[in-house]
Short mmCIF file of C-alpha atoms in Angstrom, two decimals:
data_model
loop_
_atom_site.label_atom_id
_atom_site.label_comp_id
_atom_site.label_asym_id
_atom_site.label_seq_id
_atom_site.Cartn_x
_atom_site.Cartn_y
_atom_site.Cartn_z
CA MET A 5 0.00 0.00 0.00
CA VAL A 6 2.81 2.40 0.87
CA GLU A 7 4.54 1.75 -2.44
CA ILE A 8 1.28 2.20 -4.37
CA LEU A 9 -0.05 5.25 -2.53
CA PRO A 10 2.90 6.82 -0.69
CA ARG A 11 1.42 10.32 -0.45
CA TYR A 12 -1.92 8.98 0.74
CA MET A 13 -0.33 6.91 3.53
CA THR A 14 1.97 9.77 4.55
CA ALA A 15 -1.02 12.11 4.76
CA ILE A 16 -2.84 9.68 7.07
CA TYR A 17 0.02 9.45 9.56
CA ASP A 18 0.81 13.16 9.38
CA GLY A 19 -2.85 13.87 10.07
CA CYS A 20 -2.93 11.56 13.11
CA LEU A 21 0.19 13.12 14.60
CA ARG A 22 -0.93 16.66 13.83
CA LYS A 23 -4.49 16.32 15.16
CA GLY A 24 -3.57 14.12 18.11
CA THR A 25 -5.69 11.09 17.30
CA PHE A 26 -5.20 7.33 17.12
CA PRO A 27 -7.79 5.58 14.89
CA GLN A 28 -10.22 3.40 16.79
CA ARG A 29 -9.82 0.38 14.50
CA TRP A 30 -6.10 0.27 15.37
CA LYS A 31 -6.78 -0.03 19.10
CA LYS A 32 -7.95 -3.64 18.98
CA ALA A 33 -5.47 -6.36 19.92
CA LEU A 34 -5.86 -10.10 19.38
CA VAL A 35 -4.24 -11.78 22.36
CA ILE A 36 -2.39 -15.05 21.71
CA PRO A 37 -1.46 -16.86 24.98
CA ILE A 38 1.93 -18.52 24.57
CA THR A 39 2.88 -21.12 27.17
CA LYS A 40 6.19 -20.35 28.83
CA PRO A 41 8.83 -23.09 28.60
CA GLY A 42 8.81 -25.43 31.57
CA LYS A 43 5.34 -24.41 32.72
CA THR A 44 3.16 -26.67 30.58
CA GLU A 45 1.82 -28.58 33.58
CA SER A 46 1.15 -25.48 35.65
CA GLU A 47 -2.45 -24.48 36.37
CA GLU A 48 -1.57 -20.84 37.03
CA VAL A 49 -2.64 -18.17 34.58
CA SER A 50 0.87 -16.73 34.78
CA LYS A 51 2.16 -19.71 32.79
CA PHE A 52 1.02 -17.89 29.65
CA ARG A 53 2.75 -14.97 27.96
CA PRO A 54 -0.01 -12.83 26.36
CA ILE A 55 1.32 -11.65 23.01
CA SER A 56 -0.84 -9.01 21.33
CA LEU A 57 -1.31 -9.06 17.57
CA MET A 58 -2.27 -5.64 16.22
CA ASP A 59 -3.04 -4.00 12.92
CA THR A 60 0.11 -3.19 10.96
CA GLY A 61 -1.12 0.34 10.33
CA GLY A 62 -1.43 0.92 14.06
CA LYS A 63 2.04 -0.45 14.75
CA VAL A 64 3.52 1.97 12.24
CA LEU A 65 1.79 4.89 13.96
CA GLU A 66 2.98 3.60 17.34
CA LYS A 67 6.54 3.53 16.05
CA LEU A 68 6.30 7.07 14.73
CA LEU A 69 4.78 8.26 17.99
CA ILE A 70 7.22 6.68 20.43
CA SER A 71 10.20 7.70 18.27
CA ARG A 72 9.14 11.34 18.56
CA ILE A 73 8.50 11.04 22.29
CA ASN A 74 11.93 9.48 22.86
CA HIS A 75 13.59 12.17 20.75
CA HIS A 76 12.00 14.83 22.93
CA LEU A 77 13.03 13.11 26.17
CA TYR A 78 16.61 12.33 25.13
CA SER A 79 17.41 15.56 23.29
CA ARG A 80 16.32 17.66 26.27
CA GLY A 81 17.92 15.48 28.91
CA HIS A 82 14.67 14.42 30.59
CA MET A 83 15.44 10.68 30.61
CA ASN A 84 17.39 9.73 33.72
CA GLU A 85 20.88 8.41 32.98
CA ASN A 86 20.40 5.56 35.46
CA GLN A 87 17.71 4.00 33.26
CA PHE A 88 19.44 1.23 31.32
CA GLY A 89 16.41 -0.71 30.14
CA PHE A 90 14.98 -0.43 26.62
CA ARG A 91 17.43 2.30 25.59
CA PRO A 92 19.71 2.44 22.55
CA GLN A 93 23.40 1.85 23.24
CA LYS A 94 22.66 0.74 26.82
CA SER A 95 22.27 -2.73 28.32
CA THR A 96 22.13 -4.75 31.52
CA ILE A 97 25.93 -5.03 31.38
CA ASP A 98 26.21 -1.23 31.59
CA ALA A 99 23.92 -1.27 34.65
CA ALA A 100 26.07 -3.98 36.26
CA MET A 101 29.22 -1.92 35.69
CA VAL A 102 27.62 1.10 37.39
CA VAL A 103 26.79 -1.11 40.37
CA ARG A 104 30.33 -2.48 40.38
CA GLU A 105 31.89 0.98 40.51
CA PHE A 106 29.48 2.05 43.23
CA VAL A 107 30.35 -0.97 45.38
CA LYS A 108 34.06 -0.56 44.68
CA ASP A 109 34.08 3.08 45.78
CA SER A 110 31.97 2.29 48.86
CA LEU A 111 34.28 -0.50 50.01
CA ALA A 112 37.30 1.71 49.48
CA ALA A 113 35.68 4.32 51.72
CA GLY A 114 35.03 1.72 54.42
CA ASP A 115 31.25 1.94 54.12
CA VAL A 116 28.70 -0.78 54.78
CA ILE A 117 26.65 -1.58 51.66
CA ALA A 118 23.03 -2.68 51.60
CA LEU A 119 21.50 -3.80 48.31
CA VAL A 120 17.79 -4.18 47.60
CA SER A 121 16.57 -5.69 44.32
CA LEU A 122 13.00 -5.12 43.16
CA ASP A 123 11.46 -7.26 40.43
CA VAL A 124 8.32 -5.80 38.84
CA GLN A 125 6.06 -8.72 37.95
CA GLY A 126 3.97 -8.33 34.80
CA ALA A 127 5.70 -5.06 34.04
CA PHE A 128 3.95 -4.13 30.80
CA ASP A 129 0.58 -5.37 32.05
CA ALA A 130 0.85 -3.09 35.08
CA ALA A 131 1.76 0.11 33.22
CA TRP A 132 -0.37 2.90 34.65
CA TRP A 133 -1.69 5.24 31.97
CA SER A 134 -2.23 8.20 34.30
CA ALA A 135 1.39 8.03 35.47
CA ILE A 136 2.65 7.94 31.88
CA LEU A 137 0.58 10.97 30.90
CA LYS A 138 1.65 12.88 34.02
CA GLU A 139 5.33 12.28 33.29
CA MET A 140 4.82 13.44 29.73
CA ARG A 141 3.25 16.67 31.02
CA ASP A 142 6.05 17.19 33.53
CA CYS A 143 8.65 16.71 30.78
CA GLY A 144 6.92 19.26 28.57
CA SER A 145 6.09 16.85 25.76
CA PRO A 146 4.67 18.53 22.62
CA LYS A 147 0.89 18.85 22.84
CA ASN A 148 0.21 16.77 19.76
CA LEU A 149 2.27 13.83 21.07
CA TYR A 150 0.51 14.06 24.43
CA LYS A 151 -2.89 14.12 22.73
CA VAL A 152 -2.10 11.10 20.53
CA THR A 153 -0.87 9.17 23.59
CA LYS A 154 -3.98 10.07 25.58
CA ASN A 155 -6.16 9.00 22.67
CA TYR A 156 -4.10 5.82 22.25
CA PHE A 157 -4.97 4.88 25.86
CA THR A 158 -8.68 5.52 25.32
CA GLU A 159 -11.15 2.73 24.52
CA ARG A 160 -8.50 0.08 23.91
CA THR A 161 -9.81 -3.49 23.66
CA ALA A 162 -8.24 -6.93 23.84
CA ILE A 163 -9.78 -9.97 22.15
CA LEU A 164 -9.15 -13.55 23.24
CA ALA A 165 -10.51 -16.26 20.96
CA SER A 166 -10.25 -20.01 21.45
CA ASN A 167 -12.23 -22.54 19.40
CA SER A 168 -15.86 -21.37 19.71
CA ILE A 169 -15.20 -18.96 22.57
CA ARG A 170 -14.55 -15.29 21.91
CA MET A 171 -14.09 -12.67 24.62
CA GLU A 172 -13.53 -8.94 24.18
CA LYS A 173 -12.65 -6.64 27.06
CA GLU A 174 -12.00 -2.91 27.28
CA LEU A 175 -8.68 -2.13 28.94
CA SER A 176 -7.88 0.50 31.54
CA ILE A 177 -4.22 -0.26 32.29
CA GLY A 178 -1.12 -1.81 30.70
CA CYS A 179 0.77 -1.70 27.41
CA PRO A 180 0.32 -4.64 25.03
CA GLN A 181 3.25 -7.04 24.84
CA GLY A 182 4.43 -7.04 21.26
CA SER A 183 3.67 -3.39 20.61
CA CYS A 184 6.28 -0.93 19.36
CA SER A 185 5.59 1.62 22.08
CA ALA A 186 5.38 -0.52 25.24
CA PRO A 187 9.11 -0.34 26.18
CA GLY A 188 9.18 3.41 25.58
CA TYR A 189 6.08 4.09 27.65
CA TRP A 190 7.44 1.86 30.41
CA ASN A 191 10.54 4.06 30.62
CA VAL A 192 8.41 7.20 30.65
CA GLN A 193 6.40 5.90 33.60
CA TYR A 194 9.39 4.87 35.71
CA ASN A 195 11.48 7.91 34.85
CA SER A 196 9.74 9.81 37.65
CA LEU A 197 10.88 7.24 40.24
CA LEU A 198 14.50 7.68 39.21
CA LYS A 199 14.25 11.44 39.73
CA ILE A 200 13.15 11.18 43.37
CA LYS A 201 15.66 12.65 45.82
CA TYR A 202 16.62 9.70 48.01
CA MET A 203 18.76 9.85 51.15
CA ASP A 204 22.45 10.68 50.82
CA ARG A 205 24.75 8.07 49.32
CA THR A 206 21.90 6.19 47.73
CA LYS A 207 21.88 5.11 44.10
CA VAL A 208 19.01 3.75 42.04
CA VAL A 209 19.63 1.80 38.83
CA ALA A 210 16.88 0.49 36.54
CA TYR A 211 17.41 -2.14 33.88
CA ALA A 212 15.66 -4.72 31.72
CA ASP A 213 16.42 -8.35 32.49
CA ASP A 214 16.75 -10.01 29.06
CA PHE A 215 18.09 -13.51 28.48
CA HIS A 216 17.75 -16.46 26.13
CA GLY A 217 17.30 -20.06 27.23
CA ASP A 218 15.36 -23.06 25.93
CA GLN A 219 14.10 -20.91 23.07
CA GLU A 220 12.69 -18.48 25.60
CA ARG A 221 13.06 -14.71 25.67
CA VAL A 222 12.01 -13.03 28.86
CA ASP A 223 11.65 -9.25 29.15
CA LYS A 224 11.10 -7.97 32.65
CA SER A 225 11.78 -4.56 34.13
CA ARG A 226 13.68 -4.41 37.36
CA GLY A 227 15.02 -1.77 39.69
CA ILE A 228 18.05 -2.01 41.95
CA LEU A 229 18.33 0.22 44.98
CA HIS A 230 21.84 0.58 46.45
CA GLU A 231 22.38 2.30 49.76
CA ARG A 232 25.67 2.75 51.56
CA ARG A 233 25.92 3.86 55.15
CA THR A 234 28.84 4.85 57.33
#
């Protein structure tokens, strides 16, 4: 379609970004539950990874939107440097090196180190829309990007179909796993936590725990809180 009608498709996306709207038909997601390796016999709902299949047109608009939001955050220095998850040119290894240097300096100073690790379960599913929008306002995001995001979070639906059963539910929280914007919005939400003024000699590092094993890829957001005391 893009090759056949390039100007027409460009006009559609330019119009969405300019007017601050996300088409309703692109807000529907077909959820495919994928069983996690090693949990076939489990009776817990958490044994499934809910992958959302969405309209290609909507995914393109998501990509355009989150790219512009990230450009605003990074170019103006709003994204905290201690966020290592879902960022270009940064990884879990970089986060580990920051922790290493922090511990090294603390030991050299004769301090006692206490480490607390927080694992956010169901990270994308728990993304809070109001917190994302508030952080965008606080960071001075362009009005059109804010309006598109607000519209994107309005009247979203998820569809689960299995054999003769079909269920459709309107959503009020979370970013769909498999979307182009979920990692970016996750960082926007948790950016505010990294900007909190903690007690002296305290360091907070956030990262994404990614690894491969038994044909499994797990993406979870975690935070590490390091505190050293004399």
